[in-house]
Short mmCIF file of C-alpha atoms in Angstrom, two decimals:
data_model
loop_
_atom_site.label_atom_id
_atom_site.label_comp_id
_atom_site.label_asym_id
_atom_site.label_seq_id
_atom_site.Cartn_x
_atom_site.Cartn_y
_atom_site.Cartn_z
CA MET A 543 178.20 88.88 123.00
CA ALA A 544 178.18 85.25 121.98
CA GLN A 545 175.96 83.01 124.05
CA GLU A 546 176.86 79.51 125.15
CA LYS A 547 176.72 77.04 122.28
CA ARG A 548 173.48 75.15 121.80
CA LEU A 549 172.96 71.99 119.77
CA MET A 550 170.23 72.70 117.23
CA LYS A 551 168.86 71.72 113.87
CA GLY A 552 169.47 74.31 111.17
CA ASN A 553 165.72 74.87 110.85
CA GLU A 554 165.37 75.65 114.55
CA ALA A 555 168.50 77.80 114.56
CA MET A 556 167.13 79.95 111.71
CA GLY A 557 163.90 80.31 113.67
CA GLU A 558 165.70 81.39 116.82
CA ALA A 559 167.86 83.82 114.84
CA ALA A 560 164.75 85.38 113.28
CA VAL A 561 163.13 85.79 116.71
CA ARG A 562 166.32 87.42 117.99
CA ALA A 563 166.50 89.70 114.95
CA GLY A 564 163.20 91.15 116.10
CA CYS A 565 160.93 89.39 113.61
CA GLN A 566 157.45 90.61 114.51
CA ALA A 567 155.37 88.47 112.17
CA TYR A 568 155.84 85.01 110.67
CA PHE A 569 153.55 83.46 108.07
CA GLY A 570 154.08 79.98 106.75
CA TYR A 571 152.66 76.76 105.46
CA PRO A 572 154.14 73.35 106.31
CA ILE A 573 156.47 71.51 103.94
CA THR A 574 159.33 69.05 104.47
CA PRO A 575 162.26 69.56 105.03
CA GLN A 576 161.66 72.93 106.71
CA ASN A 577 158.80 72.01 109.08
CA GLU A 578 160.83 72.45 112.26
CA LEU A 579 161.26 76.11 111.36
CA THR A 580 157.52 76.75 111.15
CA ALA A 581 156.99 74.71 114.33
CA TYR A 582 159.70 76.68 116.13
CA MET A 583 158.10 79.97 115.14
CA ALA A 584 154.67 78.72 116.23
CA ARG A 585 155.97 78.12 119.73
CA HIS A 586 158.30 81.07 120.16
CA MET A 587 156.50 83.87 118.33
CA ILE A 588 153.29 83.20 120.22
CA GLU A 589 155.21 82.91 123.49
CA LYS A 590 156.61 86.41 122.83
CA LYS A 591 153.15 87.72 121.87
CA ARG A 592 154.23 88.34 118.29
CA THR A 593 152.30 87.30 115.20
CA PHE A 594 152.36 83.72 113.96
CA ILE A 595 149.91 82.53 111.34
CA GLN A 596 149.83 79.19 109.61
CA ALA A 597 148.25 80.36 106.38
CA GLU A 598 145.95 78.26 104.21
CA SER A 599 148.50 78.19 101.42
CA GLU A 600 151.95 79.44 100.43
CA THR A 601 150.42 82.11 98.20
CA SER A 602 148.47 83.40 101.13
CA ALA A 603 151.49 83.33 103.43
CA ILE A 604 153.69 85.46 101.16
CA ASN A 605 150.90 88.01 100.70
CA MET A 606 150.48 88.20 104.47
CA VAL A 607 154.22 88.92 104.67
CA PHE A 608 153.70 91.65 102.04
CA GLY A 609 151.01 93.20 104.21
CA ALA A 610 152.97 93.02 107.44
CA ALA A 611 156.13 94.38 105.77
CA SER A 612 154.10 97.28 104.34
CA THR A 613 153.45 98.48 107.88
CA GLY A 614 157.18 98.52 108.57
CA SER A 615 157.13 95.33 110.67
CA ARG A 616 159.92 92.82 110.42
CA ALA A 617 158.19 89.94 108.66
CA MET A 618 159.22 86.62 107.20
CA THR A 619 158.13 83.36 105.66
CA SER A 620 159.86 80.06 105.02
CA SER A 621 159.23 77.10 102.79
CA SER A 622 160.92 74.53 100.59
CA SER A 623 161.26 74.46 96.81
CA PRO A 624 157.69 73.71 95.58
CA GLY A 625 156.34 76.11 98.20
CA ILE A 626 158.82 78.80 97.14
CA SER A 627 157.57 78.44 93.55
CA LEU A 628 154.08 79.24 94.82
CA LYS A 629 155.42 82.34 96.57
CA GLN A 630 157.07 83.77 93.47
CA GLU A 631 154.20 86.04 92.55
CA GLY A 632 154.34 87.62 96.01
CA ILE A 633 158.12 87.93 95.83
CA SER A 634 157.89 89.73 92.49
CA PHE A 635 155.25 92.08 93.94
CA SER A 636 157.46 92.69 97.01
CA CYS A 637 160.45 93.53 94.83
CA GLY A 638 158.25 95.83 92.76
CA ALA A 639 157.08 97.55 95.94
CA ASP A 640 160.62 97.72 97.43
CA LEU A 641 159.51 95.92 100.57
CA PRO A 642 162.00 94.59 103.11
CA LEU A 643 161.16 91.04 104.14
CA VAL A 644 162.89 87.72 104.68
CA ILE A 645 162.27 84.45 102.84
CA ILE A 646 163.96 81.19 103.77
CA ASN A 647 164.14 78.40 101.20
CA VAL A 648 165.24 75.02 102.58
CA GLN A 649 165.72 73.47 99.15
CA ARG A 650 164.63 69.97 98.27
CA ALA A 651 164.89 67.99 95.06
CA GLY A 652 162.80 69.13 92.10
CA PRO A 653 161.33 69.80 89.63
CA GLY A 654 157.67 69.38 90.48
CA LEU A 655 156.76 67.85 93.78
CA GLY A 656 160.14 66.11 93.51
CA GLY A 657 161.59 64.58 96.63
CA ILE A 658 162.25 65.69 100.20
CA ALA A 659 166.02 65.12 100.19
CA PRO A 660 168.52 68.02 99.97
CA ALA A 661 169.19 69.72 96.61
CA GLN A 662 170.40 72.98 95.08
CA GLY A 663 168.17 73.13 92.04
CA ASP A 664 166.62 76.51 92.91
CA TYR A 665 169.73 78.59 92.14
CA PHE A 666 168.34 79.98 88.89
CA GLN A 667 165.00 80.76 90.50
CA ALA A 668 166.62 82.48 93.48
CA THR A 669 169.25 84.53 91.64
CA ARG A 670 167.43 85.43 88.42
CA GLY A 671 164.27 86.85 89.96
CA GLY A 672 162.07 83.77 90.18
CA GLY A 673 158.85 85.58 89.41
CA HIS A 674 157.91 87.80 86.45
CA GLY A 675 159.51 91.13 85.69
CA ASP A 676 162.90 92.73 85.82
CA TYR A 677 164.24 92.41 89.36
CA TYR A 678 166.75 90.85 91.74
CA HIS A 679 167.00 90.44 95.48
CA LEU A 680 169.79 89.47 97.86
CA VAL A 681 170.41 85.74 98.18
CA LEU A 682 172.50 84.44 101.10
CA ALA A 683 173.78 80.86 101.15
CA PRO A 684 174.78 79.37 104.53
CA LYS A 685 177.11 76.37 104.79
CA SER A 686 176.45 75.45 108.41
CA VAL A 687 173.92 75.74 111.21
CA GLN A 688 175.95 78.62 112.68
CA GLU A 689 176.03 80.52 109.41
CA ALA A 690 172.34 79.79 108.78
CA ALA A 691 171.61 81.50 112.10
CA ASP A 692 173.99 84.42 111.47
CA LEU A 693 172.74 85.12 107.94
CA THR A 694 169.08 84.89 108.98
CA TYR A 695 169.75 87.35 111.80
CA GLU A 696 171.50 89.74 109.43
CA ALA A 697 168.94 89.26 106.62
CA PHE A 698 166.43 91.50 108.41
CA ASP A 699 168.91 94.38 108.60
CA LEU A 700 170.00 93.94 104.99
CA ALA A 701 166.39 93.86 103.83
CA GLU A 702 165.75 97.23 105.48
CA GLN A 703 169.07 98.71 104.42
CA TRP A 704 168.50 97.87 100.76
CA ARG A 705 164.67 97.97 100.76
CA MET A 706 164.20 94.54 99.21
CA PRO A 707 163.34 90.95 100.07
CA VAL A 708 166.33 88.91 101.24
CA MET A 709 166.34 85.18 100.61
CA VAL A 710 168.32 82.74 102.73
CA LEU A 711 168.95 79.82 100.39
CA ALA A 712 169.60 76.73 102.50
CA ASP A 713 168.94 73.08 101.70
CA GLY A 714 167.60 69.95 103.40
CA MET A 715 170.99 69.11 104.86
CA ILE A 716 171.45 72.55 106.46
CA GLY A 717 167.87 72.44 107.73
CA GLN A 718 167.90 68.92 109.13
CA MET A 719 171.39 68.55 110.53
CA MET A 720 172.37 69.51 114.06
CA GLU A 721 175.49 71.44 114.95
CA GLY A 722 176.64 73.65 117.76
CA VAL A 723 175.42 77.23 117.39
CA SER A 724 175.67 80.44 119.40
CA PHE A 725 173.37 83.39 118.89
CA LYS A 726 173.70 87.14 118.77
CA GLU A 727 171.88 89.35 121.25
CA PRO A 728 168.09 89.59 120.88
CA LYS A 729 166.74 92.88 119.50
CA ASP A 730 163.64 94.51 120.86
CA PRO A 731 161.06 94.98 118.07
CA ALA A 732 159.66 98.00 119.93
CA LYS A 733 162.98 99.79 119.49
CA MET A 734 163.29 99.33 115.73
CA PRO A 735 163.75 102.59 113.80
CA ARG A 736 160.51 104.01 112.34
CA LYS A 737 160.11 103.66 108.60
CA PRO A 738 158.89 106.87 106.99
CA TRP A 739 157.69 104.97 103.91
CA ALA A 740 155.47 102.52 105.81
CA VAL A 741 151.70 102.53 105.82
CA GLY A 742 149.71 102.93 109.01
CA HIS A 743 150.40 105.19 112.02
CA GLN A 744 149.28 108.10 109.83
CA LYS A 745 149.56 111.32 111.79
CA ASN A 746 150.32 114.75 110.36
CA ARG A 747 151.50 113.42 107.05
CA GLU A 748 150.25 112.46 103.61
CA ALA A 749 149.10 108.86 103.17
CA ASN A 750 151.79 106.42 102.06
CA HIS A 751 150.89 104.03 99.25
CA ILE A 752 152.70 100.76 98.73
CA ALA A 753 152.14 99.07 95.41
CA SER A 754 154.12 97.48 92.62
CA THR A 755 151.99 98.92 89.86
CA GLN A 756 152.71 101.92 87.63
CA LEU A 757 150.72 102.31 84.43
CA ASP A 758 152.67 105.23 83.00
CA PRO A 759 155.63 103.73 81.10
CA GLU A 760 157.70 106.94 81.33
CA LYS A 761 157.35 107.10 85.10
CA PHE A 762 157.77 103.34 85.48
CA ASN A 763 161.00 103.43 83.51
CA ILE A 764 162.39 106.00 85.97
CA VAL A 765 161.40 103.87 88.97
CA ILE A 766 163.07 100.77 87.51
CA ASP A 767 166.21 102.69 86.54
CA GLU A 768 166.45 103.97 90.09
CA ARG A 769 166.04 100.46 91.47
CA PHE A 770 168.77 99.18 89.19
CA ARG A 771 171.13 101.93 90.40
CA ARG A 772 170.54 100.44 93.86
CA TYR A 773 171.35 96.99 92.43
CA ASP A 774 174.64 98.39 91.10
CA GLU A 775 175.47 99.75 94.53
CA ILE A 776 174.68 96.36 96.10
CA LYS A 777 176.91 94.65 93.54
CA ALA A 778 179.71 97.05 94.44
CA LYS A 779 179.38 96.66 98.21
CA MET A 780 177.82 93.33 99.03
CA GLN A 781 179.79 90.57 97.32
CA ARG A 782 180.73 88.00 99.93
CA TYR A 783 182.72 84.80 99.69
CA GLU A 784 185.04 82.46 101.54
CA GLU A 785 188.31 81.42 99.98
CA GLN A 786 190.54 78.52 101.00
CA GLU A 787 194.01 77.82 99.63
CA CYS A 788 193.40 79.41 96.22
CA ALA A 789 196.73 81.25 96.00
CA ASP A 790 198.79 78.33 94.66
CA ALA A 791 195.88 76.22 93.41
CA ASP A 792 195.98 74.41 90.06
CA LEU A 793 192.31 73.59 90.55
CA VAL A 794 189.73 75.68 92.41
CA LEU A 795 186.46 74.09 93.54
CA VAL A 796 183.56 76.53 93.40
CA ALA A 797 180.63 75.55 95.61
CA TYR A 798 178.06 77.00 98.03
CA GLY A 799 176.09 75.64 100.99
CA THR A 800 176.21 71.89 101.54
CA SER A 801 178.27 71.36 98.36
CA ALA A 802 180.93 73.62 99.85
CA ARG A 803 181.17 71.34 102.90
CA VAL A 804 181.74 68.36 100.63
CA SER A 805 184.22 70.40 98.57
CA LEU A 806 186.16 71.39 101.68
CA GLY A 807 186.54 67.71 102.62
CA ALA A 808 187.64 66.72 99.11
CA MET A 809 190.05 69.68 99.01
CA GLN A 810 191.66 68.58 102.29
CA MET A 811 192.00 64.99 101.02
CA ALA A 812 193.55 66.30 97.78
CA ARG A 813 196.01 68.50 99.68
CA GLU A 814 197.09 65.46 101.72
CA LEU A 815 197.94 63.78 98.42
CA GLY A 816 200.01 66.83 97.48
CA LEU A 817 197.51 68.15 94.92
CA LYS A 818 197.20 71.93 94.76
CA VAL A 819 193.47 72.34 95.19
CA GLY A 820 191.62 75.34 96.60
CA MET A 821 188.03 76.28 97.24
CA PHE A 822 185.97 79.38 96.48
CA ARG A 823 182.62 79.58 98.25
CA PRO A 824 180.11 82.28 97.30
CA ILE A 825 178.18 83.42 100.39
CA THR A 826 176.11 85.94 98.45
CA LEU A 827 174.68 84.19 95.37
CA TRP A 828 173.16 87.49 94.30
CA PRO A 829 175.20 89.55 94.02
CA PHE A 830 177.55 86.83 92.78
CA PRO A 831 181.10 87.46 94.09
CA GLU A 832 182.47 88.03 90.61
CA LYS A 833 185.16 90.56 91.52
CA ARG A 834 187.29 88.13 93.50
CA LEU A 835 186.51 85.10 91.34
CA SER A 836 187.54 87.08 88.28
CA GLU A 837 190.90 87.89 89.90
CA LEU A 838 191.50 84.14 90.29
CA ALA A 839 191.09 83.52 86.56
CA ASP A 840 194.28 82.21 85.00
CA PRO A 841 194.92 80.11 81.88
CA LYS A 842 197.00 77.73 84.03
CA ARG A 843 194.29 77.31 86.66
CA LYS A 844 191.21 75.10 86.27
CA PHE A 845 187.88 75.46 88.01
CA LEU A 846 185.42 72.76 89.03
CA CYS A 847 181.92 73.83 89.95
CA VAL A 848 180.27 71.48 92.48
CA GLU A 849 176.50 71.60 92.92
CA MET A 850 173.57 69.45 94.01
CA SER A 851 171.92 70.06 90.63
CA LYS A 852 172.69 69.48 86.97
CA GLY A 853 174.70 72.71 86.92
CA GLN A 854 173.24 76.17 87.55
CA MET A 855 175.78 78.30 89.39
CA ILE A 856 178.31 77.13 86.81
CA GLN A 857 176.75 79.67 84.43
CA ASP A 858 177.77 82.52 86.74
CA VAL A 859 181.22 80.96 87.13
CA ARG A 860 181.61 80.79 83.34
CA LEU A 861 180.32 84.35 82.85
CA THR A 862 182.77 85.59 85.45
CA LEU A 863 185.82 83.71 84.20
CA ASN A 864 184.84 84.57 80.63
CA GLY A 865 186.92 81.91 78.92
CA ARG A 866 190.12 82.75 80.78
CA SER A 867 190.11 79.45 82.68
CA GLU A 868 188.77 76.00 81.94
CA VAL A 869 185.57 75.25 83.88
CA SER A 870 184.03 71.83 84.44
CA PHE A 871 181.14 70.52 86.47
CA PHE A 872 180.52 67.87 89.10
CA GLY A 873 177.09 67.35 90.60
CA ARG A 874 174.43 65.07 91.93
CA SER A 875 170.72 65.63 91.70
CA GLY A 876 167.47 64.00 92.77
CA GLY A 877 168.30 64.53 96.45
CA LEU A 878 171.75 62.94 96.46
CA ILE A 879 174.63 64.64 98.22
CA PRO A 880 177.97 64.20 96.45
CA THR A 881 180.53 62.31 98.53
CA GLU A 882 183.99 63.60 99.33
CA GLU A 883 185.44 60.40 97.84
CA ASP A 884 183.64 60.76 94.48
CA LEU A 885 184.63 64.41 94.26
CA LEU A 886 188.25 63.54 95.04
CA ALA A 887 188.19 60.99 92.20
CA GLU A 888 186.97 63.72 89.83
CA ILE A 889 189.68 66.10 91.06
CA ARG A 890 192.33 63.45 90.36
CA ARG A 891 190.88 62.78 86.92
CA ILE A 892 190.99 66.48 86.01
CA LEU A 893 194.55 66.91 87.30
CA ASN A 894 195.68 63.55 85.83
CA LYS A 895 197.06 62.51 89.21
CA MET B 652 191.06 64.02 116.22
CA THR B 653 188.10 63.36 113.98
CA GLU B 654 185.72 60.47 114.62
CA LYS B 655 183.12 59.84 111.94
CA THR B 656 180.44 57.41 113.02
CA PHE B 657 177.60 55.87 111.08
CA MET B 658 174.69 54.66 113.22
CA ALA B 659 172.03 52.33 111.89
CA GLY B 660 169.08 50.40 113.22
CA PHE B 661 165.30 50.41 113.02
CA GLY B 662 162.96 53.19 114.04
CA GLY B 663 162.26 52.93 117.77
CA GLN B 664 165.72 51.71 118.78
CA GLY B 665 166.83 55.19 119.70
CA ILE B 666 169.37 55.71 116.89
CA ILE B 667 168.52 59.40 116.61
CA SER B 668 168.67 59.96 120.39
CA MET B 669 171.98 58.14 120.59
CA GLY B 670 173.45 60.28 117.80
CA GLN B 671 172.13 63.51 119.28
CA LEU B 672 173.47 62.66 122.74
CA TRP B 673 176.83 61.75 121.20
CA VAL B 674 177.27 65.13 119.53
CA TYR B 675 175.80 66.97 122.51
CA CYS B 676 178.48 65.40 124.72
CA GLY B 677 181.09 66.22 122.09
CA MET B 678 179.98 69.85 121.98
CA LYS B 679 180.14 70.08 125.79
CA GLU B 680 183.68 68.71 125.61
CA GLY B 681 184.60 71.62 123.34
CA LEU B 682 184.62 69.71 120.04
CA GLU B 683 183.13 70.62 116.67
CA VAL B 684 180.15 68.36 116.02
CA SER B 685 177.62 67.51 113.34
CA PHE B 686 174.65 65.18 113.31
CA PHE B 687 172.77 64.44 110.10
CA PRO B 688 169.89 61.97 110.23
CA PHE B 689 168.35 60.10 107.36
CA TYR B 690 165.04 61.95 107.29
CA GLY B 691 161.75 61.06 105.71
CA ALA B 692 158.76 59.11 106.92
CA GLU B 693 159.84 58.47 110.52
CA LYS B 694 158.07 55.46 111.98
CA ARG B 695 158.65 52.60 114.40
CA GLY B 696 160.20 49.74 112.45
CA GLY B 697 161.35 51.99 109.59
CA ILE B 698 164.92 52.84 108.69
CA ALA B 699 166.82 54.89 111.24
CA ARG B 700 170.28 56.09 110.29
CA ALA B 701 172.51 58.94 111.30
CA SER B 702 175.85 60.43 110.24
CA VAL B 703 177.66 61.67 113.31
CA ILE B 704 180.98 63.51 113.53
CA VAL B 705 182.97 64.83 116.48
CA SER B 706 186.22 66.61 115.68
CA SER B 707 188.86 68.91 117.09
CA LYS B 708 188.79 70.88 113.80
CA GLU B 709 186.22 72.33 111.39
CA ILE B 710 183.99 69.58 110.00
CA ALA B 711 183.81 69.29 106.22
CA SER B 712 180.92 67.18 104.87
CA PRO B 713 178.43 66.20 107.58
CA LEU B 714 177.52 63.18 105.44
CA VAL B 715 179.55 60.22 106.69
CA THR B 716 180.40 58.01 103.71
CA THR B 717 183.54 56.23 104.98
CA PRO B 718 183.03 55.94 108.74
CA ASP B 719 185.81 55.37 111.27
CA SER B 720 183.25 53.55 113.37
CA ALA B 721 179.87 52.00 112.64
CA ILE B 722 177.05 51.00 114.94
CA VAL B 723 174.92 48.07 113.83
CA MET B 724 171.84 47.90 116.00
CA ASN B 725 169.88 45.38 113.92
CA MET B 726 170.36 42.69 111.31
CA ASP B 727 169.24 44.80 108.33
CA SER B 728 171.93 47.40 109.00
CA LEU B 729 174.86 44.99 108.80
CA PRO B 730 175.41 44.86 105.01
CA LEU B 731 175.37 48.65 104.64
CA CYS B 732 177.76 49.23 107.56
CA GLU B 733 180.06 46.52 106.33
CA GLU B 734 180.22 48.04 102.87
CA ASN B 735 181.15 51.55 104.02
CA LEU B 736 183.37 51.10 107.06
CA LYS B 737 186.94 52.31 106.68
CA PRO B 738 189.68 49.64 106.67
CA ASN B 739 190.73 49.05 110.28
CA GLY B 740 187.54 50.78 111.39
CA ILE B 741 185.56 49.73 114.43
CA MET B 742 182.26 47.94 113.98
CA LEU B 743 180.11 47.85 117.09
CA VAL B 744 177.47 45.17 116.72
CA ASN B 745 174.37 44.68 118.83
CA SER B 746 174.88 40.92 119.17
CA SER B 747 171.50 40.49 120.82
CA LEU B 748 169.83 41.01 117.46
CA VAL B 749 172.62 40.51 114.92
CA LYS B 750 173.39 36.82 114.74
CA THR B 751 175.53 36.85 111.58
CA SER B 752 179.22 37.65 111.76
CA PRO B 753 180.56 40.33 109.42
CA LYS B 754 182.45 38.91 106.43
CA ARG B 755 185.12 41.60 106.35
CA LYS B 756 188.37 40.68 108.05
CA ASP B 757 190.00 44.14 107.87
CA VAL B 758 187.79 45.73 110.53
CA LYS B 759 187.69 45.44 114.29
CA VAL B 760 184.40 43.90 115.38
CA VAL B 761 183.12 44.52 118.90
CA ASN B 762 180.07 42.49 119.89
CA ILE B 763 177.87 44.02 122.57
CA PRO B 764 174.70 42.22 123.67
CA CYS B 765 172.91 45.56 124.08
CA ASN B 766 169.38 44.24 124.52
CA GLU B 767 170.37 41.67 127.18
CA ILE B 768 172.41 44.22 129.13
CA ALA B 769 169.57 46.76 128.86
CA GLU B 770 167.04 44.22 130.08
CA SER B 771 169.22 43.42 133.07
CA ILE B 772 169.09 47.12 133.96
CA GLY B 773 165.34 47.04 133.70
CA ASP B 774 164.25 47.98 130.17
CA VAL B 775 165.29 47.02 126.65
CA LYS B 776 164.91 50.72 125.76
CA PHE B 777 168.33 51.36 127.31
CA ALA B 778 169.96 49.28 124.55
CA ASN B 779 171.00 52.45 122.69
CA MET B 780 172.65 53.88 125.81
CA VAL B 781 174.56 50.63 126.34
CA MET B 782 175.83 50.99 122.77
CA PHE B 783 176.62 54.66 123.44
CA GLY B 784 178.93 53.67 126.29
CA ALA B 785 180.56 51.01 124.14
CA LEU B 786 181.18 53.55 121.36
CA ALA B 787 182.85 55.97 123.77
CA LYS B 788 185.07 53.25 125.17
CA ALA B 789 185.94 51.61 121.84
CA THR B 790 186.76 54.83 119.99
CA GLY B 791 188.08 56.96 122.84
CA ALA B 792 186.65 59.94 120.95
CA LEU B 793 184.77 61.33 123.93
CA LYS B 794 185.88 61.49 127.54
CA LEU B 795 182.36 61.53 129.03
CA ASP B 796 183.86 63.04 132.16
CA LYS B 797 180.91 65.33 132.87
CA LEU B 798 178.29 62.83 131.83
CA GLU B 799 175.80 63.43 134.62
CA GLU B 800 175.41 67.18 134.12
CA VAL B 801 175.37 66.70 130.35
CA LEU B 802 172.58 64.12 130.64
CA VAL B 803 170.57 66.36 132.94
CA SER B 804 170.68 69.23 130.45
CA PHE B 805 170.11 66.88 127.48
CA PHE B 806 167.00 65.26 128.94
CA GLY B 807 165.64 68.44 130.53
CA GLU B 808 164.23 68.80 134.01
CA GLY B 809 161.07 66.81 133.44
CA LYS B 810 162.99 63.69 132.55
CA SER B 811 165.94 64.00 134.93
CA LYS B 812 164.70 61.02 136.95
CA PHE B 813 165.86 58.81 134.05
CA VAL B 814 169.46 60.05 134.29
CA PRO B 815 170.78 57.46 136.82
CA LEU B 816 169.55 54.46 134.81
CA ASN B 817 170.92 55.94 131.58
CA MET B 818 174.25 56.51 133.29
CA GLN B 819 174.22 52.91 134.47
CA ALA B 820 173.46 51.70 130.92
CA ILE B 821 176.33 53.76 129.51
CA GLU B 822 178.66 52.44 132.23
CA GLU B 823 177.64 48.83 131.47
CA GLY B 824 178.26 49.47 127.78
CA LYS B 825 181.77 50.72 128.50
CA LYS B 826 182.49 47.65 130.61
CA ALA B 827 181.24 45.35 127.87
CA VAL B 828 184.10 46.46 125.61
CA ALA B 829 187.07 44.25 126.37
CA VAL B 830 190.21 46.33 126.89
#
């Protein structure tokens, strides 16, 4: 049942959602603009006698998550772009070990140390397997404080269902802004289903080993093939998106997260001018919602990809549309958020109206 | 109804608190709300700005670029607010600190001597609450009909003793807006 609405920052709302999802262990290291999330977990995890550790580094934090997840505990970490880069080794190892865990990335402007303002430059890293090796993991992209809470809550279930890390890919705007949010019922960590694959609690069974290594190429090939069959199943079942006024649209804006909020505003302004503009918002970035987007392809319909980067998701849009529609790009980087007015001007330019 | 407000002043003037209280009241009145602060190195005397929206429908971009109303709490904020404000928008100016008149003639300027009014209540720190009342009155975006209970839950129990003076400041701010 939905609780009464609370006014919260996105960072705090993701923290509360994780606590309610039954997160038993949080490991993090401070970085702007996600600090409120770590601070929230420090207060509330300890209050509930669960595990909170501020690690000595991001590398350490992700490996602590690996350890906790190996025991079958619901475990998570959070960071922002440069910190997520440091965690990539651990994420690759977790994917190789098929461990369910949750990672939140409140993106800021990069590359390098970059800036602390909102950005979406980590799309490639998040959706292409940011570490070494041949792997993917679920990537969920919230557009609001409410959705940030809902997706974080669900991320723990999805991680266990699909036996993989799940990343919530937010940005500085989602993390720092306040909106009304209501939460789902808290889950009791003590009542979580037992995981037969987990280490620890060894009684009357063979020891479980959790590792990402396999030195026999023949055997390793089988393991990877099996994992990729799971990826195919995820692609078939997990593609999520939101669609607004695409049916009659001459131009469809494709955007996720904060960019989708800006796109919605520009779309509404365009509609008021009588321009047939729609919006397609991927909610899962991996798997990319290619089935529905592909159905929208039409030689008479144009697409405009809107991102807070120099253009990353546009590659998935182009792959999906496969030359059947014209695709162009509009973006801001360095920590700038595109304005509804500038995007509207671009829409009018493309439609010659 | 959608009211997009841009609030600007210097760190320590209570810009962030004012914005948060505004959307909190909006949420309690059943509206969709968003509050997005300029974040970075927060410090007294630094830049304090916030994009604040209350609306009866889903809010698109939380970043306010063409505000319906702007709050100018100090001199430095005037040029920025003047540049962005929508034609026929409302500019609420803290005339205690802002001594220059806006150049634009296509906006409605409301001068509120927030610091003087706050001092008459007992503390210049109430200046933001005076402005809060003025914003409610000038825009009509919020009813503020359950203000007392909203303030009690906003401040929390430990600080509830400050509620009456804040209510008085908000009331004085409303009165300061000529009908």
